[in-house]
Tab-separated table of C-alpha atoms and ligand atoms in Angstrom:
chain	number	residue	atom	x	y	z
A	262	UNK	CA	-48.407	154.422	48.394
A	263	UNK	CA	-50.932	152.613	50.674
A	264	UNK	CA	-50.351	153.597	54.512
A	265	UNK	CA	-52.846	151.485	57.492
A	266	UNK	CA	-54.859	150.236	54.184
A	267	UNK	CA	-55.274	146.076	53.597
A	268	UNK	CA	-56.494	142.815	51.930
A	269	UNK	CA	-58.365	139.532	53.060
A	270	UNK	CA	-58.000	136.906	49.772
A	271	UNK	CA	-60.342	133.927	49.837
A	272	UNK	CA	-58.276	131.303	47.854
A	273	UNK	CA	-60.665	127.551	46.499
A	274	UNK	CA	-59.242	125.084	44.873
A	275	UNK	CA	-55.462	123.296	44.277
A	276	UNK	CA	-51.831	124.395	45.138
A	277	UNK	CA	-51.255	126.297	41.902
A	278	UNK	CA	-53.637	129.029	43.084
A	279	UNK	CA	-53.083	128.937	46.346
A	280	UNK	CA	-49.581	129.735	44.839
A	281	UNK	CA	-51.605	132.559	42.843
A	282	UNK	CA	-52.848	134.101	46.034
A	283	UNK	CA	-48.931	134.096	47.513
A	284	UNK	CA	-48.495	136.595	44.463
A	285	UNK	CA	-51.855	138.669	44.790
A	286	UNK	CA	-50.126	139.199	48.621
A	287	UNK	CA	-47.013	139.877	47.100
A	288	UNK	CA	-48.594	142.053	44.935
A	289	UNK	CA	-50.057	144.254	47.310
A	290	UNK	CA	-46.899	144.312	49.862
A	291	UNK	CA	-45.168	146.563	47.899
A	292	UNK	CA	-48.414	148.970	46.584
A	293	UNK	CA	-48.035	148.989	50.709
A	294	UNK	CA	-51.095	146.476	51.882
A	295	UNK	CA	-51.302	144.410	54.984
A	296	UNK	CA	-53.109	141.583	55.238
A	297	UNK	CA	-55.412	141.144	57.501
A	298	UNK	CA	-58.306	137.761	57.837
A	299	UNK	CA	-60.973	139.432	58.559
A	300	UNK	CA	-62.533	139.987	55.360
A	301	UNK	CA	-65.099	143.539	56.850
A	302	UNK	CA	-61.969	145.714	57.884
A	303	UNK	CA	-60.601	144.744	54.686
A	304	UNK	CA	-59.705	147.807	51.853
A	305	UNK	CA	-59.774	145.387	49.012
A	306	UNK	CA	-61.467	142.148	48.989
A	307	UNK	CA	-59.936	138.628	46.797
A	308	UNK	CA	-61.749	135.235	45.240
A	309	UNK	CA	-59.343	133.870	43.471
A	310	UNK	CA	-61.679	131.164	41.803
A	311	UNK	CA	-61.703	127.160	41.674
A	312	UNK	CA	-63.476	125.617	38.619
A	313	UNK	CA	-63.217	121.836	39.037
A	314	UNK	CA	-66.296	120.386	40.626
A	315	UNK	CA	-69.032	122.508	40.386
A	316	UNK	CA	-69.720	122.718	44.609
A	317	UNK	CA	-66.337	125.278	44.197
A	318	UNK	CA	-68.453	126.899	41.854
A	319	UNK	CA	-71.348	127.395	44.069
A	320	UNK	CA	-69.986	127.991	47.181
A	321	UNK	CA	-67.781	130.415	45.358
A	322	UNK	CA	-71.385	131.967	43.894
A	323	UNK	CA	-72.568	131.643	47.632
A	324	UNK	CA	-69.711	133.975	49.492
A	325	UNK	CA	-69.780	136.336	46.526
A	326	UNK	CA	-72.939	137.291	46.757
A	327	UNK	CA	-72.512	137.683	50.383
A	328	UNK	CA	-69.812	141.118	50.615
A	329	UNK	CA	-73.433	142.967	48.893
A	330	UNK	CA	-73.821	144.628	52.245
A	331	UNK	CA	-70.408	145.021	53.112
A	332	UNK	CA	-70.109	146.646	50.522
A	333	UNK	CA	-73.769	148.716	50.690
A	334	UNK	CA	-71.622	149.773	53.372
A	335	UNK	CA	-68.796	150.611	52.312
A	336	UNK	CA	-69.044	151.181	49.421
A	337	UNK	CA	-65.865	152.288	48.921
A	338	UNK	CA	-63.885	148.647	48.999
A	339	UNK	CA	-61.752	147.065	46.469
A	340	UNK	CA	-63.914	143.495	45.852
A	341	UNK	CA	-61.673	141.215	42.419
A	342	UNK	CA	-62.651	138.296	41.380
A	343	UNK	CA	-59.902	135.859	40.206
A	344	UNK	CA	-58.508	132.230	39.662
A	345	UNK	CA	-59.572	130.173	36.670
A	346	UNK	CA	-63.619	131.083	36.894
A	347	UNK	CA	-62.961	133.455	35.494
A	348	UNK	CA	-61.051	131.969	31.676
A	349	UNK	CA	-64.508	130.034	31.771
A	350	UNK	CA	-67.008	131.557	28.271
A	351	UNK	CA	-69.852	133.232	29.850
A	352	UNK	CA	-68.679	133.102	33.752
A	353	UNK	CA	-67.576	136.916	33.947
A	354	UNK	CA	-70.732	138.133	32.727
A	355	UNK	CA	-72.789	135.712	34.702
A	356	UNK	CA	-70.659	137.983	38.201
A	357	UNK	CA	-71.114	141.318	36.428
A	358	UNK	CA	-74.528	140.589	35.881
A	359	UNK	CA	-75.269	138.699	39.649
A	360	UNK	CA	-72.991	141.085	41.297
A	361	UNK	CA	-72.656	143.727	39.204
A	362	UNK	CA	-70.968	145.904	43.033
A	363	UNK	CA	-67.798	143.161	41.645
A	364	UNK	CA	-65.101	146.335	40.951
A	365	UNK	CA	-62.603	144.182	38.590
A	366	UNK	CA	-62.924	140.414	36.744
A	367	UNK	CA	-59.820	138.580	35.729
A	368	UNK	CA	-57.665	135.321	34.780
A	369	UNK	CA	-55.310	133.690	35.509
A	370	UNK	CA	-53.089	134.529	32.878
A	371	UNK	CA	-52.796	138.265	33.987
A	372	UNK	CA	-52.175	138.141	37.110
A	373	UNK	CA	-49.159	140.613	37.461
A	374	UNK	CA	-51.335	143.042	35.516
A	375	UNK	CA	-53.257	143.193	39.203
A	376	UNK	CA	-51.546	146.396	40.945
A	377	UNK	CA	-53.169	148.111	37.355
A	378	UNK	CA	-57.083	146.932	37.106
A	379	UNK	CA	-56.777	148.183	40.795
A	380	UNK	CA	-55.734	151.320	39.719
A	381	UNK	CA	-57.565	151.326	36.991
A	382	UNK	CA	-60.975	150.433	39.110
A	383	UNK	CA	-60.692	153.189	42.532
A	384	UNK	CA	-60.750	155.449	40.035
A	385	UNK	CA	-63.500	154.274	37.923
A	386	UNK	CA	-67.050	153.388	39.480
A	387	UNK	CA	-67.589	150.133	36.486
A	388	UNK	CA	-67.028	147.539	36.665
A	389	UNK	CA	-62.633	146.477	35.195
A	390	UNK	CA	-62.583	143.377	33.198
A	391	UNK	CA	-59.856	141.894	32.117
A	392	UNK	CA	-59.071	137.795	30.647
A	393	UNK	CA	-56.727	137.368	28.535
A	394	UNK	CA	-57.497	134.341	26.325
A	395	UNK	CA	-53.818	132.764	25.187
A	396	UNK	CA	-51.465	132.037	27.966
A	397	UNK	CA	-49.482	135.393	27.277
A	398	UNK	CA	-45.348	134.594	28.724
A	399	UNK	CA	-44.920	132.823	31.796
A	400	UNK	CA	-43.589	136.643	33.860
A	401	UNK	CA	-40.771	136.547	36.862
A	402	UNK	CA	-39.796	138.215	39.633
A	403	UNK	CA	-43.082	139.228	41.038
A	404	UNK	CA	-42.551	139.044	44.711
A	405	UNK	CA	-44.890	135.933	46.658
A	406	UNK	CA	-46.139	137.123	49.807
A	407	UNK	CA	-45.867	133.347	51.106
A	408	UNK	CA	-47.791	131.524	54.425
A	409	UNK	CA	-44.663	130.172	55.574
A	410	UNK	CA	-41.567	130.699	57.315
A	411	UNK	CA	-40.066	127.176	56.073
A	412	UNK	CA	-42.340	125.318	53.479
A	413	UNK	CA	-42.608	127.268	50.038
A	414	UNK	CA	-44.634	126.649	46.382
A	415	UNK	CA	-42.444	127.116	44.447
A	416	UNK	CA	-43.838	126.680	40.139
A	417	UNK	CA	-42.075	124.598	38.220
A	418	UNK	CA	-44.248	124.981	34.222
A	419	UNK	CA	-48.207	126.362	33.936
A	420	UNK	CA	-51.391	125.062	32.409
A	421	UNK	CA	-51.763	120.716	31.045
A	422	UNK	CA	-52.014	119.820	27.289
A	423	UNK	CA	-53.364	116.271	28.525
A	424	UNK	CA	-57.118	117.300	27.662
A	425	UNK	CA	-58.150	113.986	30.656
A	426	UNK	CA	-62.185	114.435	29.255
A	427	UNK	CA	-63.769	114.817	32.555
A	428	UNK	CA	-60.907	117.772	34.099
A	429	UNK	CA	-61.301	121.838	33.196
A	430	UNK	CA	-57.736	123.041	33.611
A	431	UNK	CA	-56.508	122.853	29.884
A	432	UNK	CA	-58.847	125.382	29.021
A	433	UNK	CA	-59.027	127.135	32.145
A	434	UNK	CA	-55.055	127.360	32.214
A	435	UNK	CA	-53.638	126.622	28.751
A	436	UNK	CA	-50.553	124.425	27.865
A	437	UNK	CA	-47.585	123.465	29.218
A	438	UNK	CA	-45.031	126.205	29.757
A	439	UNK	CA	-41.415	125.187	31.656
A	440	UNK	CA	-39.727	127.887	33.551
A	441	UNK	CA	-36.640	128.214	32.931
A	442	UNK	CA	-34.514	126.139	35.641
A	443	UNK	CA	-32.329	128.859	36.152
A	444	UNK	CA	-35.117	130.889	37.153
A	445	UNK	CA	-36.627	128.360	39.347
A	446	UNK	CA	-32.989	127.169	41.386
A	447	UNK	CA	-32.497	130.947	42.329
A	448	UNK	CA	-35.524	130.835	43.319
A	449	UNK	CA	-35.393	128.326	45.422
A	450	UNK	CA	-31.507	129.182	46.753
A	451	UNK	CA	-33.311	132.349	47.937
A	452	UNK	CA	-35.630	130.556	49.162
A	453	UNK	CA	-32.953	128.764	51.617
A	454	UNK	CA	-31.408	131.922	52.087
A	455	UNK	CA	-33.991	132.415	54.027
A	456	UNK	CA	-34.354	130.465	55.853
A	457	UNK	CA	-36.989	127.633	54.291
A	458	UNK	CA	-36.613	124.018	54.597
A	459	UNK	CA	-39.743	122.400	52.069
A	460	UNK	CA	-40.239	123.260	48.542
A	461	UNK	CA	-42.746	121.621	46.853
A	462	UNK	CA	-42.093	121.779	43.364
A	463	UNK	CA	-45.573	122.085	41.431
A	464	UNK	CA	-47.864	121.890	37.940
A	465	UNK	CA	-50.327	120.242	36.537
A	466	UNK	CA	-47.873	117.245	34.993
A	467	UNK	CA	-44.778	118.310	36.791
A	468	UNK	CA	-43.327	114.699	34.088
A	469	UNK	CA	-42.973	116.825	31.784
A	470	UNK	CA	-41.556	119.777	33.350
A	471	UNK	CA	-39.027	120.741	30.137
A	472	UNK	CA	-39.987	118.363	26.841
A	473	UNK	CA	-40.523	122.450	25.306
A	474	UNK	CA	-37.331	123.709	26.447
A	475	UNK	CA	-33.934	122.563	24.884
A	476	UNK	CA	-32.132	119.273	26.851
A	477	UNK	CA	-34.684	119.603	29.895
A	478	UNK	CA	-36.228	116.613	32.148
A	479	UNK	CA	-37.776	117.015	34.887
A	480	UNK	CA	-35.747	114.367	36.698
A	481	UNK	CA	-32.567	117.124	35.788
A	482	UNK	CA	-34.751	119.436	37.097
A	483	UNK	CA	-34.859	117.133	40.947
A	484	UNK	CA	-31.063	116.564	40.944
A	485	UNK	CA	-30.691	119.702	40.164
A	486	UNK	CA	-32.771	121.100	43.342
A	487	UNK	CA	-30.762	118.206	45.071
A	488	UNK	CA	-27.568	120.746	45.537
A	489	UNK	CA	-29.111	123.896	46.803
A	490	UNK	CA	-27.394	123.308	49.936
A	491	UNK	CA	-29.782	125.244	53.126
A	492	UNK	CA	-32.319	123.112	51.767
A	493	UNK	CA	-33.336	119.885	53.503
A	494	UNK	CA	-36.622	118.163	51.930
A	495	UNK	CA	-38.201	118.080	47.658
A	496	UNK	CA	-41.825	116.959	46.980
A	497	UNK	CA	-43.337	117.554	44.121
A	498	UNK	CA	-47.001	117.101	42.419
A	499	UNK	CA	-49.162	116.814	40.095
A	500	UNK	CA	-47.471	113.246	38.766
A	501	UNK	CA	-49.430	112.082	35.657
A	502	UNK	CA	-48.570	108.028	35.888
A	503	UNK	CA	-48.148	107.455	31.784
A	504	UNK	CA	-44.994	110.528	32.262
A	505	UNK	CA	-43.096	109.208	34.952
A	506	UNK	CA	-40.862	107.739	33.609
A	507	UNK	CA	-37.628	105.918	35.586
A	508	UNK	CA	-35.558	108.448	34.728
A	509	UNK	CA	-37.602	110.290	37.901
A	510	UNK	CA	-37.980	107.498	39.714
A	511	UNK	CA	-33.844	106.927	39.964
A	512	UNK	CA	-33.208	110.643	40.756
A	513	UNK	CA	-35.861	110.256	43.400
A	514	UNK	CA	-34.335	107.062	44.717
A	515	UNK	CA	-30.246	107.941	44.030
A	516	UNK	CA	-31.242	112.858	46.478
A	517	UNK	CA	-31.035	112.434	49.884
A	518	UNK	CA	-33.746	115.396	50.033
A	519	UNK	CA	-36.287	113.884	47.739
A	520	UNK	CA	-39.205	112.295	49.969
A	521	UNK	CA	-39.723	108.961	49.755
A	522	UNK	CA	-43.617	110.609	48.845
A	523	UNK	CA	-45.285	110.301	45.441
A	524	UNK	CA	-49.053	111.815	44.737
A	525	UNK	CA	-50.047	109.532	41.771
A	526	UNK	CA	-53.366	109.932	40.663
A	527	UNK	CA	-55.008	106.618	38.966
A	528	UNK	CA	-58.562	108.248	38.229
A	529	UNK	CA	-60.011	105.173	37.833
A	530	UNK	CA	-58.973	101.452	38.352
A	531	UNK	CA	-60.787	100.181	34.960
A	532	UNK	CA	-59.235	100.538	31.952
A	533	UNK	CA	-62.580	100.695	30.178
A	534	UNK	CA	-62.742	103.750	32.566
A	535	UNK	CA	-59.804	104.927	31.864
A	536	UNK	CA	-59.455	104.922	28.140
A	537	UNK	CA	-62.905	106.766	28.586
A	538	UNK	CA	-60.895	109.449	30.610
A	539	UNK	CA	-58.428	109.873	28.686
A	540	UNK	CA	-56.119	108.928	30.995
A	541	UNK	CA	-53.863	106.722	28.813
A	542	UNK	CA	-52.420	103.763	30.496
A	543	UNK	CA	-54.536	101.037	31.471
A	544	UNK	CA	-55.376	99.236	34.945
A	545	UNK	CA	-52.260	96.310	34.252
A	546	UNK	CA	-49.859	99.903	33.457
A	547	UNK	CA	-50.240	101.980	36.193
A	548	UNK	CA	-49.534	98.381	37.749
A	549	UNK	CA	-46.527	97.753	36.715
A	550	UNK	CA	-45.451	101.320	38.089
A	551	UNK	CA	-46.808	100.992	41.474
A	552	UNK	CA	-44.338	98.171	41.219
A	553	UNK	CA	-41.535	99.408	40.087
A	554	UNK	CA	-41.302	101.767	42.403
A	555	UNK	CA	-42.008	100.889	45.404
A	556	UNK	CA	-39.087	97.837	44.052
A	557	UNK	CA	-36.641	101.404	44.331
A	558	UNK	CA	-37.960	102.985	46.253
A	559	UNK	CA	-37.336	101.940	49.978
A	560	UNK	CA	-39.896	103.022	52.413
A	561	UNK	CA	-42.303	104.719	49.351
A	562	UNK	CA	-45.671	106.451	50.052
A	563	UNK	CA	-48.084	106.319	47.108
A	564	UNK	CA	-51.243	109.020	46.864
A	565	UNK	CA	-53.441	109.081	44.333
A	566	UNK	CA	-57.096	110.618	43.855
A	567	UNK	CA	-59.300	108.980	41.751
A	568	UNK	CA	-63.146	110.306	39.741
A	569	UNK	CA	-66.068	107.627	40.786
A	570	UNK	CA	-69.252	107.729	38.322
A	571	UNK	CA	-67.102	108.554	35.640
A	572	UNK	CA	-70.629	108.069	32.678
A	573	UNK	CA	-70.897	104.984	31.594
A	574	UNK	CA	-68.885	103.488	35.303
A	575	UNK	CA	-69.870	100.208	35.528
A	576	UNK	CA	-70.253	98.353	38.660
A	577	UNK	CA	-67.602	95.220	37.227
A	578	UNK	CA	-65.904	98.937	36.206
A	579	UNK	CA	-65.747	100.161	40.113
A	580	UNK	CA	-65.377	97.127	41.097
A	581	UNK	CA	-61.787	96.887	39.566
A	582	UNK	CA	-61.323	100.846	41.469
A	583	UNK	CA	-61.846	99.171	44.208
A	584	UNK	CA	-59.827	96.068	43.565
A	585	UNK	CA	-57.031	98.738	42.364
A	586	UNK	CA	-56.785	101.074	45.388
A	587	UNK	CA	-57.198	97.033	47.585
A	588	UNK	CA	-52.943	96.209	45.490
A	589	UNK	CA	-51.790	99.361	45.244
A	590	UNK	CA	-52.374	100.189	49.583
A	591	UNK	CA	-52.162	104.234	49.065
A	592	UNK	CA	-51.037	105.701	52.345
A	593	UNK	CA	-53.756	108.190	52.191
A	594	UNK	CA	-55.980	109.497	48.730
A	595	UNK	CA	-58.738	112.093	47.520
A	596	UNK	CA	-62.083	111.113	46.810
A	597	UNK	CA	-63.767	112.542	44.107
A	598	UNK	CA	-67.854	112.624	42.551
A	599	UNK	CA	-67.651	112.856	39.211
A	600	UNK	CA	-69.133	116.539	38.146
A	601	UNK	CA	-69.441	117.150	35.144
A	602	UNK	CA	-68.090	119.894	33.747
A	603	UNK	CA	-69.642	122.848	30.774
A	604	UNK	CA	-67.330	122.233	27.484
A	605	UNK	CA	-65.364	119.240	27.838
A	606	UNK	CA	-66.212	115.666	26.366
A	607	UNK	CA	-66.919	113.162	29.515
A	608	UNK	CA	-70.411	115.741	29.982
A	609	UNK	CA	-71.481	115.518	26.825
A	610	UNK	CA	-71.696	112.241	27.010
A	611	UNK	CA	-75.380	110.331	27.166
A	612	UNK	CA	-74.801	107.729	30.016
A	613	UNK	CA	-74.086	109.424	32.814
A	614	UNK	CA	-74.365	108.029	36.370
A	615	UNK	CA	-77.381	108.958	38.660
A	616	UNK	CA	-77.201	110.534	41.967
A	617	UNK	CA	-77.195	107.219	44.561
A	618	UNK	CA	-75.726	104.894	42.048
A	619	UNK	CA	-72.404	107.820	42.595
A	620	UNK	CA	-73.247	108.545	46.459
A	621	UNK	CA	-73.194	104.888	46.820
A	622	UNK	CA	-69.772	104.317	45.684
A	623	UNK	CA	-68.508	107.039	46.539
A	624	UNK	CA	-68.976	105.716	50.068
A	625	UNK	CA	-67.838	102.130	49.963
A	626	UNK	CA	-64.929	103.305	48.286
A	627	UNK	CA	-64.471	105.576	50.793
A	628	UNK	CA	-64.351	103.326	53.746
A	629	UNK	CA	-62.217	101.139	52.086
A	630	UNK	CA	-59.861	104.532	51.451
A	631	UNK	CA	-60.213	104.992	55.341
A	632	UNK	CA	-59.864	101.649	56.080
A	633	UNK	CA	-56.332	100.935	54.054
A	634	UNK	CA	-55.025	104.446	55.859
A	635	UNK	CA	-55.677	103.981	59.091
A	636	UNK	CA	-54.097	99.999	58.367
A	637	UNK	CA	-50.834	101.185	57.577
A	638	UNK	CA	-50.882	103.795	59.952
A	639	UNK	CA	-50.405	101.255	62.515
A	640	UNK	CA	-47.026	100.006	60.635
A	641	UNK	CA	-45.635	102.751	62.064
A	642	UNK	CA	-46.289	102.157	65.374
A	643	UNK	CA	-43.457	101.963	68.124
A	644	UNK	CA	-40.410	103.361	65.199
A	645	UNK	CA	-38.820	106.127	65.294
A	646	UNK	CA	-38.917	109.079	61.761
A	647	UNK	CA	-37.863	111.969	60.868
A	648	UNK	CA	-39.906	114.763	61.591
A	649	UNK	CA	-39.403	118.663	60.065
A	650	UNK	CA	-40.939	120.860	62.986
A	651	UNK	CA	-43.538	123.016	62.222
A	652	UNK	CA	-44.661	124.951	65.560
A	653	UNK	CA	-46.686	124.398	67.968
A	654	UNK	CA	-50.290	121.999	67.856
A	655	UNK	CA	-52.707	124.510	67.004
A	656	UNK	CA	-55.421	121.834	68.751
A	657	UNK	CA	-53.003	120.980	71.387
A	658	UNK	CA	-50.609	123.732	72.282
A	659	UNK	CA	-48.512	121.129	74.677
A	660	UNK	CA	-47.520	119.311	71.695
A	661	UNK	CA	-45.760	120.274	68.724
A	662	UNK	CA	-46.450	119.604	65.272
A	663	UNK	CA	-44.295	119.255	61.538
A	664	UNK	CA	-45.068	115.983	58.837
A	665	UNK	CA	-42.389	112.547	57.948
A	666	UNK	CA	-41.420	112.648	55.267
A	667	UNK	CA	-43.950	110.710	54.049
A	668	UNK	CA	-45.959	113.603	54.168
A	669	UNK	CA	-48.018	112.270	57.694
A	670	UNK	CA	-48.722	114.230	59.672
A	671	UNK	CA	-47.035	113.877	63.616
A	672	UNK	CA	-47.706	115.198	66.932
A	673	UNK	CA	-45.948	114.634	69.206
A	674	UNK	CA	-44.436	116.348	72.784
A	675	UNK	CA	-41.217	116.844	73.685
A	676	UNK	CA	-40.945	118.283	77.787
A	677	UNK	CA	-38.373	121.071	79.042
A	678	UNK	CA	-37.059	121.467	75.384
A	679	UNK	CA	-36.314	123.707	73.757
A	680	UNK	CA	-37.546	123.058	70.195
A	681	UNK	CA	-37.822	125.973	66.968
A	682	UNK	CA	-39.990	125.450	63.321
A	683	UNK	CA	-38.064	124.460	60.675
A	684	UNK	CA	-35.756	121.922	63.310
A	685	UNK	CA	-35.251	118.182	61.467
A	686	UNK	CA	-35.951	116.071	64.300
A	687	UNK	CA	-36.908	112.092	65.232
A	688	UNK	CA	-39.540	111.051	67.023
A	689	UNK	CA	-40.799	107.305	68.720
A	690	UNK	CA	-44.427	107.105	67.424
A	691	UNK	CA	-45.675	106.117	69.989
A	692	UNK	CA	-50.321	106.320	69.322
A	693	UNK	CA	-50.539	106.360	65.165
A	694	UNK	CA	-54.500	107.694	64.399
A	695	UNK	CA	-56.489	107.362	60.955
A	696	UNK	CA	-54.870	111.428	60.194
A	697	UNK	CA	-52.198	111.493	63.026
A	698	UNK	CA	-49.479	109.964	64.131
A	699	UNK	CA	-48.951	110.923	67.713
A	700	UNK	CA	-45.450	110.941	69.320
A	701	UNK	CA	-42.601	111.171	71.577
A	702	UNK	CA	-39.879	113.158	71.211
A	703	UNK	CA	-36.539	111.570	70.543
A	704	UNK	CA	-33.972	113.700	69.951
A	705	UNK	CA	-33.127	116.005	67.604
A	706	UNK	CA	-30.971	115.543	63.443
A	707	UNK	CA	-30.396	119.370	62.428
B	1276	5AD	N1	-65.219	115.438	38.382
B	1276	5AD	C1	-64.562	115.721	39.548
B	1276	5AD	N2	-63.329	115.122	39.580
B	1276	5AD	C2	-62.845	115.450	39.066
B	1276	5AD	N3	-61.472	116.492	39.043
B	1276	5AD	C3	-61.124	116.937	37.996
B	1276	5AD	N4	-62.164	116.995	37.527
B	1276	5AD	C4	-63.038	116.272	37.967
B	1276	5AD	C5	-64.777	116.286	37.798
B	1276	5AD	N5	-65.002	116.645	36.824
B	1276	5AD	C6	-60.421	115.657	39.998
B	1276	5AD	C7	-59.764	113.942	39.206
B	1276	5AD	C8	-58.782	115.752	40.089
B	1276	5AD	C9	-58.955	115.981	41.086
B	1276	5AD	C10	-57.709	117.605	40.953
B	1276	5AD	O1	-59.756	116.385	41.025
B	1276	5AD	O2	-59.356	113.019	40.070
B	1276	5AD	O3	-57.571	114.310	39.593
B	1277	SF4	FE1	-57.194	117.348	34.073
B	1277	SF4	FE2	-56.120	115.485	33.182
B	1277	SF4	FE3	-54.359	118.282	32.597
B	1277	SF4	FE4	-54.658	116.847	35.518
B	1277	SF4	S1	-53.190	115.993	33.789
B	1277	SF4	S2	-55.179	119.180	34.911
B	1277	SF4	S3	-56.608	116.286	35.706
B	1277	SF4	S4	-56.441	117.481	32.803
């Protein structure tokens, strides 16, 4: 055991990485380490990296580089770099060459091996590198040290089989593998016993959950999770439009705990670009799906991911995207400028879009997305919404913060009323703004 020793973890990228970091935290806690928010005091420093866009990668190189001085001052500390970047060919070598003071390099498939790698590093002066190319078995039973005590991410499947032509994820996270439903349900029951109220089921493409298991599907899993007592809300991400089938829409409609929010990345509104992206749906098919969702799930909020400046994107293609965004009326959208990822097909396409054109389109898209988002939020004025309380607001201690079932952030006042995190309350929205809905406490639900 390592009494009085502490760890610091910096996480880049998606919820998958966040969950991996929570696993690493759990493993370190098991070894007796405690968490610190101050990198200068830590005995073990971990950078969990992302490579989905170039920007994320550059940030990692910059921040790892900055640790050199710390390591010179305190040579006994252990610096580890892990995550998606390490799964890319040549990256561990770059880390070793540029940052020889790094002690451990490992990948996404062998997180569970960290305690052993740490032990080895503590006994050795050279860099320990262990990156697995193959996925290996799903490892169950790692204690997860979660950041929140009311909301939890639960990974239901790993990897991706879709090979969208811009995306590096299938190369860094491997093929799709579903966790067994019993393992998932047991984890969620355990979370419910510990007082957790909200579960987000995670996977690169949750709709293909169970295809590698017998007699299992995502909609069946949703219905099973809905039965777990104590859990109030169920969310899931990410959905691939090509796999979001009627049975899933019906499960969302029927199960009272499943929130009316679907994150449904469209990536582009141009059928031509969607084809080049290998997304396997057309603009029309996507719009039909959105129609079906809106008809079946009352009050549903839709959010999305959009890439601008994919190779070959013409002004006409881009206008198709703007048109689709206006038609769907997303509650919010993550917008990205296309970033060339080495090893993906699109990086080799010759018709790359100049940076100034990409930026100009990006600004136009963001402007439209924000305008729609603002309009959608205004619809909340004077409405009463159910909020799951997360605690006092960080920016204004006189307010309490939480989210609606549709995922909107709410700050509300509740003078002289005792409200704890994890409670469900009704809030009257008095002042909706672009990114926050302000309101007043109405009554407790439970
Ligand atoms: N360039 C820009 N955005 C990308 N995404 C994935 N790969 C790239 C890339 N090469 C975006 C997609 C995906 C989100 C997680 O990141 O929109 O849905
Ligand atoms: Fe990447 Fe496409 Fe898989 Fe999503 S579905 S992780 S965008 S390859």
